[in-house]
mmCIF file of C-alpha atoms and ligand atoms in Angstrom:
data_model
loop_
_atom_site.group_PDB
_atom_site.id
_atom_site.type_symbol
_atom_site.label_atom_id
_atom_site.label_comp_id
_atom_site.label_asym_id
_atom_site.label_seq_id
_atom_site.Cartn_x
_atom_site.Cartn_y
_atom_site.Cartn_z
ATOM 1 C CA MET A 1 173.641 157.707 163.618
ATOM 2 C CA LYS A 2 175.895 158.785 160.777
ATOM 3 C CA TYR A 3 174.684 160.978 157.949
ATOM 4 C CA THR A 4 176.023 161.574 154.478
ATOM 5 C CA SER A 5 174.879 163.091 151.184
ATOM 6 C CA LEU A 6 172.922 161.029 148.703
ATOM 7 C CA GLY A 7 175.323 160.771 145.781
ATOM 8 C CA LYS A 8 176.051 164.142 144.192
ATOM 9 C CA THR A 9 173.025 165.793 145.803
ATOM 10 C CA GLY A 10 172.906 167.971 148.880
ATOM 11 C CA LEU A 11 170.289 165.683 150.439
ATOM 12 C CA GLY A 12 171.385 164.437 153.881
ATOM 13 C CA VAL A 13 170.575 160.789 154.555
ATOM 14 C CA SER A 14 171.237 158.442 157.485
ATOM 15 C CA ASN A 15 173.512 155.467 156.850
ATOM 16 C CA LEU A 16 170.620 153.244 157.891
ATOM 17 C CA SER A 17 167.275 153.425 156.125
ATOM 18 C CA LEU A 18 164.049 151.786 157.205
ATOM 19 C CA GLY A 19 162.698 149.197 154.752
ATOM 20 C CA THR A 20 158.951 148.757 154.988
ATOM 21 C CA MET A 21 158.259 145.775 152.754
ATOM 22 C CA ALA A 22 156.888 143.927 155.810
ATOM 23 C CA PHE A 23 154.343 146.653 156.669
ATOM 24 C CA GLY A 24 150.808 145.467 156.001
ATOM 25 C CA ARG A 25 152.182 142.297 154.428
ATOM 26 C CA TRP A 26 153.731 140.251 157.241
ATOM 27 C CA ILE A 27 153.042 142.611 160.160
ATOM 28 C CA ASP A 28 149.979 144.630 161.113
ATOM 29 C CA GLU A 29 149.699 148.386 161.521
ATOM 30 C CA LYS A 30 150.360 148.388 165.291
ATOM 31 C CA ALA A 31 153.663 146.519 164.908
ATOM 32 C CA SER A 32 154.585 148.670 161.907
ATOM 33 C CA ILE A 33 154.062 151.914 163.851
ATOM 34 C CA GLU A 34 156.228 150.658 166.693
ATOM 35 C CA ILE A 35 159.056 150.022 164.237
ATOM 36 C CA LEU A 36 158.543 153.302 162.393
ATOM 37 C CA ASP A 37 158.594 155.295 165.644
ATOM 38 C CA ALA A 38 161.726 153.535 166.916
ATOM 39 C CA ALA A 39 163.543 154.141 163.630
ATOM 40 C CA LEU A 40 162.688 157.846 163.504
ATOM 41 C CA ASP A 41 163.452 158.318 167.213
ATOM 42 C CA ALA A 42 166.890 156.768 166.639
ATOM 43 C CA GLY A 43 167.670 159.261 163.876
ATOM 44 C CA ILE A 44 166.962 157.141 160.771
ATOM 45 C CA ASN A 45 165.636 159.683 158.288
ATOM 46 C CA VAL A 46 165.082 157.570 155.157
ATOM 47 C CA ILE A 47 161.961 155.463 154.774
ATOM 48 C CA ASP A 48 161.848 153.157 151.783
ATOM 49 C CA THR A 49 158.592 151.775 150.438
ATOM 50 C CA ALA A 50 156.941 150.982 147.093
ATOM 51 C CA ASN A 51 153.462 151.098 145.612
ATOM 52 C CA PHE A 52 153.879 147.317 145.233
ATOM 53 C CA TYR A 53 154.489 146.515 148.929
ATOM 54 C CA GLY A 54 151.602 144.939 150.771
ATOM 55 C CA LYS A 55 149.375 141.912 150.989
ATOM 56 C CA GLY A 56 148.916 141.584 147.244
ATOM 57 C CA GLN A 57 152.485 140.346 146.843
ATOM 58 C CA ASP A 58 151.519 137.085 148.502
ATOM 59 C CA GLU A 59 148.200 136.602 146.733
ATOM 60 C CA SER A 60 147.935 134.336 143.736
ATOM 61 C CA PHE A 61 147.500 137.434 141.487
ATOM 62 C CA LYS A 62 150.771 138.987 142.820
ATOM 63 C CA TYR A 63 150.166 142.661 142.251
ATOM 64 C CA GLY A 64 150.623 145.579 144.570
ATOM 65 C CA THR A 65 147.812 146.639 146.880
ATOM 66 C CA GLY A 66 149.577 149.571 148.551
ATOM 67 C CA GLU A 67 149.262 148.728 152.270
ATOM 68 C CA SER A 68 152.845 149.719 153.155
ATOM 69 C CA GLU A 69 152.406 153.223 151.707
ATOM 70 C CA GLU A 70 149.014 153.537 153.424
ATOM 71 C CA ILE A 71 150.413 152.676 156.861
ATOM 72 C CA ILE A 72 153.281 155.146 156.428
ATOM 73 C CA GLY A 73 150.902 157.867 155.223
ATOM 74 C CA ARG A 74 148.592 157.470 158.214
ATOM 75 C CA ASN A 75 151.459 157.551 160.701
ATOM 76 C CA LEU A 76 153.891 160.170 159.434
ATOM 77 C CA LYS A 77 151.634 163.077 160.292
ATOM 78 C CA GLY A 78 153.531 165.897 161.989
ATOM 79 C CA ARG A 79 156.872 164.355 160.996
ATOM 80 C CA ARG A 80 156.656 164.355 157.204
ATOM 81 C CA ASP A 81 159.048 167.279 156.693
ATOM 82 C CA LYS A 82 161.854 165.578 158.645
ATOM 83 C CA VAL A 83 161.768 162.406 156.572
ATOM 84 C CA VAL A 84 163.298 161.465 153.228
ATOM 85 C CA LEU A 85 160.408 159.497 151.834
ATOM 86 C CA ALA A 86 161.407 157.093 149.080
ATOM 87 C CA THR A 87 158.953 155.032 147.087
ATOM 88 C CA LYS A 88 158.965 153.095 143.822
ATOM 89 C CA VAL A 89 157.026 152.545 140.648
ATOM 90 C CA GLY A 90 157.113 149.904 137.948
ATOM 91 C CA LEU A 91 156.001 146.559 139.397
ATOM 92 C CA PRO A 92 152.493 145.269 138.627
ATOM 93 C CA MET A 93 149.576 147.102 140.239
ATOM 94 C CA GLY A 94 146.901 145.210 138.351
ATOM 95 C CA GLN A 95 146.386 142.857 135.458
ATOM 96 C CA ASP A 96 145.883 145.256 132.571
ATOM 97 C CA ILE A 97 148.511 145.989 129.950
ATOM 98 C CA ASN A 98 149.273 149.419 131.445
ATOM 99 C CA ASP A 99 149.242 148.335 135.078
ATOM 100 C CA PHE A 100 153.018 147.870 135.235
ATOM 101 C CA GLY A 101 156.237 149.164 133.703
ATOM 102 C CA LEU A 102 157.713 152.598 133.209
ATOM 103 C CA SER A 103 155.555 154.159 130.517
ATOM 104 C CA ARG A 104 154.462 157.780 130.905
ATOM 105 C CA PHE A 105 150.917 156.473 131.266
ATOM 106 C CA HIS A 106 151.766 154.183 134.179
ATOM 107 C CA ILE A 107 154.133 156.565 135.981
ATOM 108 C CA MET A 108 151.703 159.496 135.813
ATOM 109 C CA ARG A 109 148.874 157.354 137.165
ATOM 110 C CA GLU A 110 150.908 155.621 139.863
ATOM 111 C CA VAL A 111 152.486 158.764 141.286
ATOM 112 C CA GLU A 112 148.987 160.004 142.110
ATOM 113 C CA GLY A 113 148.185 156.711 143.853
ATOM 114 C CA SER A 114 151.373 156.858 145.919
ATOM 115 C CA LEU A 115 150.861 160.510 146.900
ATOM 116 C CA LYS A 116 147.334 159.717 148.024
ATOM 117 C CA ARG A 117 148.297 156.643 150.041
ATOM 118 C CA LEU A 118 151.303 158.432 151.564
ATOM 119 C CA GLN A 119 149.089 161.466 152.362
ATOM 120 C CA THR A 120 151.675 163.883 151.088
ATOM 121 C CA ASP A 121 152.030 166.206 148.120
ATOM 122 C CA TYR A 122 155.641 165.294 147.318
ATOM 123 C CA ILE A 123 157.907 162.257 147.202
ATOM 124 C CA ASP A 124 161.549 162.888 148.094
ATOM 125 C CA LEU A 125 163.041 160.029 146.083
ATOM 126 C CA TYR A 126 160.969 158.384 143.347
ATOM 127 C CA GLN A 127 162.643 155.192 142.214
ATOM 128 C CA VAL A 128 161.952 153.040 139.178
ATOM 129 C CA HIS A 129 161.677 149.536 140.615
ATOM 130 C CA ARG A 130 163.402 147.693 137.785
ATOM 131 C CA PHE A 131 164.446 148.203 134.185
ATOM 132 C CA ASP A 132 161.599 148.137 131.665
ATOM 133 C CA ASN A 133 162.669 146.615 128.356
ATOM 134 C CA GLU A 134 159.466 147.682 126.624
ATOM 135 C CA THR A 135 159.600 151.424 127.313
ATOM 136 C CA PRO A 136 162.238 153.745 125.842
ATOM 137 C CA LEU A 137 164.329 155.323 128.604
ATOM 138 C CA GLU A 138 163.643 158.716 126.983
ATOM 139 C CA GLU A 139 159.933 158.283 127.759
ATOM 140 C CA THR A 140 160.543 157.226 131.373
ATOM 141 C CA LEU A 141 163.062 159.989 132.096
ATOM 142 C CA SER A 142 160.904 162.623 130.465
ATOM 143 C CA ALA A 143 157.861 161.593 132.567
ATOM 144 C CA LEU A 144 159.975 161.605 135.748
ATOM 145 C CA SER A 145 161.436 165.020 134.863
ATOM 146 C CA ASP A 146 157.930 166.404 134.448
ATOM 147 C CA LEU A 147 157.087 165.170 137.949
ATOM 148 C CA VAL A 148 160.126 166.992 139.331
ATOM 149 C CA LYS A 149 159.041 170.183 137.513
ATOM 150 C CA GLN A 150 155.533 169.804 138.931
ATOM 151 C CA GLY A 151 156.980 169.552 142.461
ATOM 152 C CA LYS A 152 155.517 166.082 143.025
ATOM 153 C CA VAL A 153 158.953 164.473 143.123
ATOM 154 C CA ARG A 154 162.255 165.909 144.386
ATOM 155 C CA TYR A 155 164.887 163.404 143.234
ATOM 156 C CA ILE A 156 164.741 160.350 140.995
ATOM 157 C CA GLY A 157 166.528 157.033 141.480
ATOM 158 C CA CYS A 158 166.706 153.619 139.869
ATOM 159 C CA SER A 159 166.615 150.149 141.356
ATOM 160 C CA ASN A 160 167.923 146.797 140.139
ATOM 161 C CA TYR A 161 169.595 148.428 137.135
ATOM 162 C CA ALA A 162 172.749 146.986 135.601
ATOM 163 C CA ALA A 163 175.653 149.423 135.238
ATOM 164 C CA TRP A 164 175.124 149.683 131.469
ATOM 165 C CA GLN A 165 171.475 150.622 132.027
ATOM 166 C CA MET A 166 172.493 153.380 134.454
ATOM 167 C CA ALA A 167 175.141 154.579 131.996
ATOM 168 C CA LYS A 168 172.610 154.660 129.161
ATOM 169 C CA ALA A 169 170.108 156.543 131.320
ATOM 170 C CA GLY A 170 172.785 159.045 132.399
ATOM 171 C CA GLY A 171 173.763 159.681 128.780
ATOM 172 C CA ILE A 172 170.149 160.274 127.737
ATOM 173 C CA SER A 173 169.513 162.632 130.670
ATOM 174 C CA ASN A 174 172.592 164.688 129.785
ATOM 175 C CA LEU A 175 171.835 164.759 126.088
ATOM 176 C CA LEU A 176 168.187 165.749 126.491
ATOM 177 C CA GLY A 177 168.568 167.948 129.571
ATOM 178 C CA LEU A 178 166.378 165.655 131.667
ATOM 179 C CA GLU A 179 166.603 164.802 135.367
ATOM 180 C CA SER A 180 169.265 162.165 136.180
ATOM 181 C CA PHE A 181 169.033 159.243 138.561
ATOM 182 C CA VAL A 182 170.855 160.230 141.743
ATOM 183 C CA SER A 183 170.899 156.785 143.331
ATOM 184 C CA SER A 184 170.745 153.097 142.669
ATOM 185 C CA GLN A 185 168.930 150.685 144.971
ATOM 186 C CA SER A 186 170.408 147.204 144.717
ATOM 187 C CA GLN A 187 170.827 143.957 146.587
ATOM 188 C CA TYR A 188 174.205 143.626 148.305
ATOM 189 C CA ASN A 189 175.331 141.608 151.307
ATOM 190 C CA LEU A 190 178.038 139.207 152.505
ATOM 191 C CA LEU A 191 176.425 136.348 150.556
ATOM 192 C CA SER A 192 175.600 138.262 147.391
ATOM 193 C CA ARG A 193 178.439 140.379 146.061
ATOM 194 C CA GLU A 194 177.826 140.456 142.276
ATOM 195 C CA LEU A 195 177.320 144.210 142.566
ATOM 196 C CA GLU A 196 181.057 144.635 143.095
ATOM 197 C CA ASN A 197 181.751 143.706 139.448
ATOM 198 C CA GLU A 198 180.017 146.599 137.686
ATOM 199 C CA VAL A 199 177.512 148.552 139.779
ATOM 200 C CA VAL A 200 179.817 149.496 142.671
ATOM 201 C CA PRO A 201 182.592 150.792 140.360
ATOM 202 C CA PHE A 202 179.959 152.653 138.328
ATOM 203 C CA CYS A 203 178.468 154.308 141.429
ATOM 204 C CA LEU A 204 181.932 155.310 142.614
ATOM 205 C CA SER A 205 182.918 156.661 139.219
ATOM 206 C CA GLU A 206 179.702 158.668 138.747
ATOM 207 C CA SER A 207 179.150 159.605 142.428
ATOM 208 C CA MET A 208 175.766 157.921 142.465
ATOM 209 C CA GLY A 209 174.235 157.117 145.821
ATOM 210 C CA LEU A 210 173.986 153.403 146.572
ATOM 211 C CA LEU A 211 171.082 152.299 148.730
ATOM 212 C CA VAL A 212 171.547 148.667 149.616
ATOM 213 C CA TYR A 213 168.578 146.370 150.006
ATOM 214 C CA SER A 214 168.578 142.953 151.706
ATOM 215 C CA PRO A 215 171.764 143.797 153.664
ATOM 216 C CA MET A 216 171.042 140.703 155.805
ATOM 217 C CA ALA A 217 170.249 138.441 152.876
ATOM 218 C CA ARG A 218 166.547 138.531 153.784
ATOM 219 C CA GLY A 219 167.373 137.178 157.261
ATOM 220 C CA MET A 220 169.836 134.447 156.237
ATOM 221 C CA LEU A 221 172.635 136.592 157.727
ATOM 222 C CA SER A 222 170.915 136.730 161.100
ATOM 223 C CA GLY A 223 171.846 133.079 161.626
ATOM 224 C CA LYS A 224 168.228 132.090 162.323
ATOM 225 C CA TYR A 225 168.214 129.440 159.588
ATOM 226 C CA LYS A 226 170.193 126.293 160.391
ATOM 227 C CA SER A 227 169.130 124.375 157.293
ATOM 228 C CA ARG A 228 166.561 124.656 154.539
ATOM 229 C CA HIS A 229 164.355 122.212 156.464
ATOM 230 C CA GLU A 230 164.308 124.052 159.821
ATOM 231 C CA LEU A 231 162.393 127.279 159.371
ATOM 232 C CA PRO A 232 161.794 129.145 162.631
ATOM 233 C CA GLU A 233 158.164 130.021 163.209
ATOM 234 C CA ASP A 234 157.523 133.695 162.606
ATOM 235 C CA SER A 235 160.314 133.965 160.040
ATOM 236 C CA ARG A 236 159.843 135.137 156.476
ATOM 237 C CA ALA A 237 160.834 131.774 155.106
ATOM 238 C CA ALA A 238 158.148 130.076 157.237
ATOM 239 C CA ARG A 239 155.644 132.644 155.939
ATOM 240 C CA GLY A 240 156.469 131.481 152.437
ATOM 241 C CA GLU A 241 158.823 134.159 151.073
ATOM 242 C CA GLN A 242 160.170 132.660 147.868
ATOM 243 C CA LEU A 243 163.283 134.776 147.281
ATOM 244 C CA ILE A 244 164.994 133.795 150.517
ATOM 245 C CA GLN A 245 165.131 130.224 149.218
ATOM 246 C CA ASN A 246 167.866 131.365 146.788
ATOM 247 C CA TYR A 247 170.161 131.822 149.789
ATOM 248 C CA PHE A 248 169.577 128.303 151.121
ATOM 249 C CA THR A 249 172.646 126.582 149.640
ATOM 250 C CA ASP A 250 175.087 124.328 151.512
ATOM 251 C CA GLU A 251 177.903 126.789 150.798
ATOM 252 C CA ASN A 252 175.928 129.689 152.296
ATOM 253 C CA PHE A 253 174.994 127.733 155.446
ATOM 254 C CA GLU A 254 178.697 127.002 155.940
ATOM 255 C CA ARG A 255 179.767 130.602 155.346
ATOM 256 C CA VAL A 256 177.132 131.882 157.768
ATOM 257 C CA GLU A 257 178.630 129.662 160.492
ATOM 258 C CA GLN A 258 182.081 131.130 159.803
ATOM 259 C CA TYR A 259 180.823 134.719 159.869
ATOM 260 C CA LYS A 260 178.969 133.936 163.094
ATOM 261 C CA LYS A 261 182.194 132.788 164.758
ATOM 262 C CA LEU A 262 183.958 135.952 163.663
ATOM 263 C CA ALA A 263 181.078 138.105 164.962
ATOM 264 C CA GLU A 264 181.147 136.352 168.342
ATOM 265 C CA GLU A 265 184.881 136.979 168.629
ATOM 266 C CA HIS A 266 184.030 140.681 168.386
ATOM 267 C CA ASP A 267 181.092 140.584 170.814
ATOM 268 C CA VAL A 268 178.403 141.482 168.306
ATOM 269 C CA ASN A 269 175.648 139.326 166.912
ATOM 270 C CA LEU A 270 175.758 138.100 163.328
ATOM 271 C CA SER A 271 173.053 140.518 162.127
ATOM 272 C CA GLN A 272 175.023 143.457 163.470
ATOM 273 C CA PHE A 273 178.273 142.121 162.034
ATOM 274 C CA SER A 274 176.711 141.689 158.570
ATOM 275 C CA LEU A 275 175.252 145.158 158.702
ATOM 276 C CA SER A 276 178.503 146.707 159.820
ATOM 277 C CA TRP A 277 180.317 145.016 156.940
ATOM 278 C CA ILE A 278 177.964 146.473 154.362
ATOM 279 C CA LEU A 279 178.108 149.952 155.903
ATOM 280 C CA ASN A 280 181.868 149.901 155.491
ATOM 281 C CA GLN A 281 181.986 148.962 151.825
ATOM 282 C CA PRO A 282 183.026 151.668 149.369
ATOM 283 C CA ALA A 283 180.122 153.322 147.549
ATOM 284 C CA VAL A 284 177.449 152.309 150.081
ATOM 285 C CA THR A 285 175.400 155.327 151.122
ATOM 286 C CA SER A 286 172.786 153.655 153.280
ATOM 287 C CA ALA A 287 171.685 150.125 154.161
ATOM 288 C CA ILE A 288 167.939 149.548 154.050
ATOM 289 C CA VAL A 289 167.108 147.433 157.057
ATOM 290 C CA GLY A 290 164.055 145.272 156.591
ATOM 291 C CA ALA A 291 162.525 145.143 160.049
ATOM 292 C CA SER A 292 159.596 142.940 161.013
ATOM 293 C CA LYS A 293 160.246 143.164 164.769
ATOM 294 C CA LEU A 294 161.227 146.059 166.976
ATOM 295 C CA HIS A 295 164.593 144.586 167.940
ATOM 296 C CA HIS A 296 165.646 144.502 164.251
ATOM 297 C CA VAL A 297 165.749 148.299 164.347
ATOM 298 C CA THR A 298 167.321 148.611 167.795
ATOM 299 C CA ASP A 299 170.015 146.041 166.921
ATOM 300 C CA ALA A 300 170.786 147.884 163.706
ATOM 301 C CA VAL A 301 170.974 151.284 165.323
ATOM 302 C CA GLN A 302 173.457 150.057 167.907
ATOM 303 C CA ILE A 303 175.892 149.062 165.173
ATOM 304 C CA SER A 304 175.502 151.983 162.791
ATOM 305 C CA ASP A 305 178.753 153.623 163.891
ATOM 306 C CA TRP A 306 180.631 150.549 165.156
ATOM 307 C CA ALA A 307 184.309 150.794 164.192
ATOM 308 C CA TRP A 308 185.065 148.326 161.407
ATOM 309 C CA THR A 309 188.759 147.544 160.933
ATOM 310 C CA GLN A 310 191.108 146.622 158.080
ATOM 311 C CA GLU A 311 191.900 143.452 160.029
ATOM 312 C CA LEU A 312 188.230 142.433 159.985
ATOM 313 C CA GLN A 313 188.045 143.227 156.297
ATOM 314 C CA LYS A 314 190.921 140.805 155.696
ATOM 315 C CA GLN A 315 189.353 138.116 157.862
ATOM 316 C CA VAL A 316 186.063 138.382 155.975
ATOM 317 C CA ALA A 317 187.899 138.220 152.662
ATOM 318 C CA SER A 318 189.467 134.916 153.694
ATOM 319 C CA ILE A 319 186.059 133.228 154.198
HETATM 320 N N1 LIG B 401 164.327 147.459 145.236
HETATM 321 C C1 LIG B 401 164.006 146.198 145.403
HETATM 322 O O1 LIG B 401 163.775 145.448 144.442
HETATM 323 C C2 LIG B 401 163.902 145.669 146.811
HETATM 324 C C3 LIG B 401 163.849 144.295 147.033
HETATM 325 C C4 LIG B 401 163.778 143.858 148.352
HETATM 326 C C5 LIG B 401 163.758 144.773 149.400
HETATM 327 N N2 LIG B 401 163.789 146.109 149.137
HETATM 328 C C6 LIG B 401 163.758 147.120 150.236
HETATM 329 O O2 LIG B 401 164.789 146.835 151.149
HETATM 330 C C7 LIG B 401 164.237 146.590 152.443
HETATM 331 C C8 LIG B 401 165.071 145.573 153.148
HETATM 332 O O3 LIG B 401 165.094 144.346 152.429
HETATM 333 P P1 LIG B 401 165.048 142.993 153.215
HETATM 334 O O4 LIG B 401 163.854 142.998 154.070
HETATM 335 O O5 LIG B 401 165.244 141.903 152.247
HETATM 336 O O6 LIG B 401 166.358 143.234 154.165
HETATM 337 P P2 LIG B 401 167.204 142.362 155.149
HETATM 338 O O7 LIG B 401 167.651 143.342 156.175
HETATM 339 O O8 LIG B 401 168.224 141.597 154.392
HETATM 340 O O9 LIG B 401 166.211 141.300 155.765
HETATM 341 C C9 LIG B 401 165.304 141.649 156.757
HETATM 342 C C10 LIG B 401 164.930 140.413 157.560
HETATM 343 O O10 LIG B 401 166.084 139.936 158.253
HETATM 344 C C11 LIG B 401 165.709 139.514 159.538
HETATM 345 N N3 LIG B 401 166.393 140.379 160.520
HETATM 346 C C12 LIG B 401 166.722 141.681 160.418
HETATM 347 N N4 LIG B 401 167.357 142.103 161.521
HETATM 348 C C13 LIG B 401 167.446 141.057 162.341
HETATM 349 C C14 LIG B 401 167.981 140.871 163.635
HETATM 350 N N5 LIG B 401 168.581 141.860 164.310
HETATM 351 N N6 LIG B 401 167.884 139.649 164.212
HETATM 352 C C15 LIG B 401 167.286 138.623 163.556
HETATM 353 N N7 LIG B 401 166.739 138.740 162.311
HETATM 354 C C16 LIG B 401 166.822 139.952 161.711
HETATM 355 C C17 LIG B 401 164.196 139.648 159.637
HETATM 356 O O11 LIG B 401 163.640 138.417 159.214
HETATM 357 P P3 LIG B 401 162.218 137.875 159.804
HETATM 358 O O12 LIG B 401 161.200 138.858 159.336
HETATM 359 O O13 LIG B 401 162.116 136.532 159.162
HETATM 360 O O14 LIG B 401 162.356 137.846 161.309
HETATM 361 C C18 LIG B 401 163.906 140.735 158.613
HETATM 362 O O15 LIG B 401 162.602 140.677 158.085
HETATM 363 C C19 LIG B 401 162.780 146.225 152.187
HETATM 364 O O16 LIG B 401 161.957 146.430 153.318
HETATM 365 C C20 LIG B 401 162.465 147.130 151.044
HETATM 366 O O17 LIG B 401 162.210 148.433 151.537
HETATM 367 C C21 LIG B 401 163.883 146.566 147.864
#
């Protein structure tokens, strides 16, 4: 396992992180623990979750019910101080007007819920899940800074922010002497490279950590989907995940076949190849692997320090 610092901070993080969106949503506690144990045993030290992750996401009401945080909380005992625990706030946790967003009201209430479910008294990285157009950034950053002062949160990060939103937040933090976001969590993979236009250059310029989510395009880059009509049983698409459907285009199915050929030429499977590509892109601090089966973690770990070459970079660029 390779380790690096998270952005400008002194916080050491593994280049693979464990994503736990499946915990308590698509897989039960027993399967979740198996994955958690394997990840920590292999040296992964970042666990990413959110108050929103759990069964509620798939209910008709679509608000967070906290199962992922609860499972982590129950099973991190004795290991908490070795782990960089990252969670998020901002997506709906109920139907009332203040049950979502990044107001002081919502943040202050939700941090208590996360701490309780995670059975800890501090969160290492507290991330705002997405930009909130309704709340002034000054209010959000001031609430987050108070949490850092209170010792409930150690670092703050953003997720799904555009570069201009990160720049605006950075300016406000500097001007008002508030805590600054140290990392951005964003979607980035071989089939979705929009981040390279603005966010990647911004992270490089400002030394922000970049935590990549959906490095395998929600499973599309594992090669398990042959067409939008053949969904393997026990896959996320078969379980009804909506967002993976965005990847099901004819062009993507073709590109996946080409990447698969290239991976086979190098004796790795497509999932490992896709992961290795992302780990070797400039600005990427850590790839958050979304495991729903034990072998997703063991496959990922095997590739975490695989030597990527300039030649491969060129071959990928030609696809
Ligand atoms: N900030 C945000 O807005 C946001 C959004 C999404 C995710 N996230 C975070 O990022 C994490 C990862 O996201 P993601 O789950 O979309 O990541 P991903 O790594 O792109 O997709 C994970 C899925 O790929 C498949 N997979 C992974 N390894 C495989 C392997 N070796 N062989 C075959 N299939 C494999 C599995 O699909 P099956 O389960 O179908 O087998 C797995 O559930 C989440 O858990 C969450 O922590 C954050």
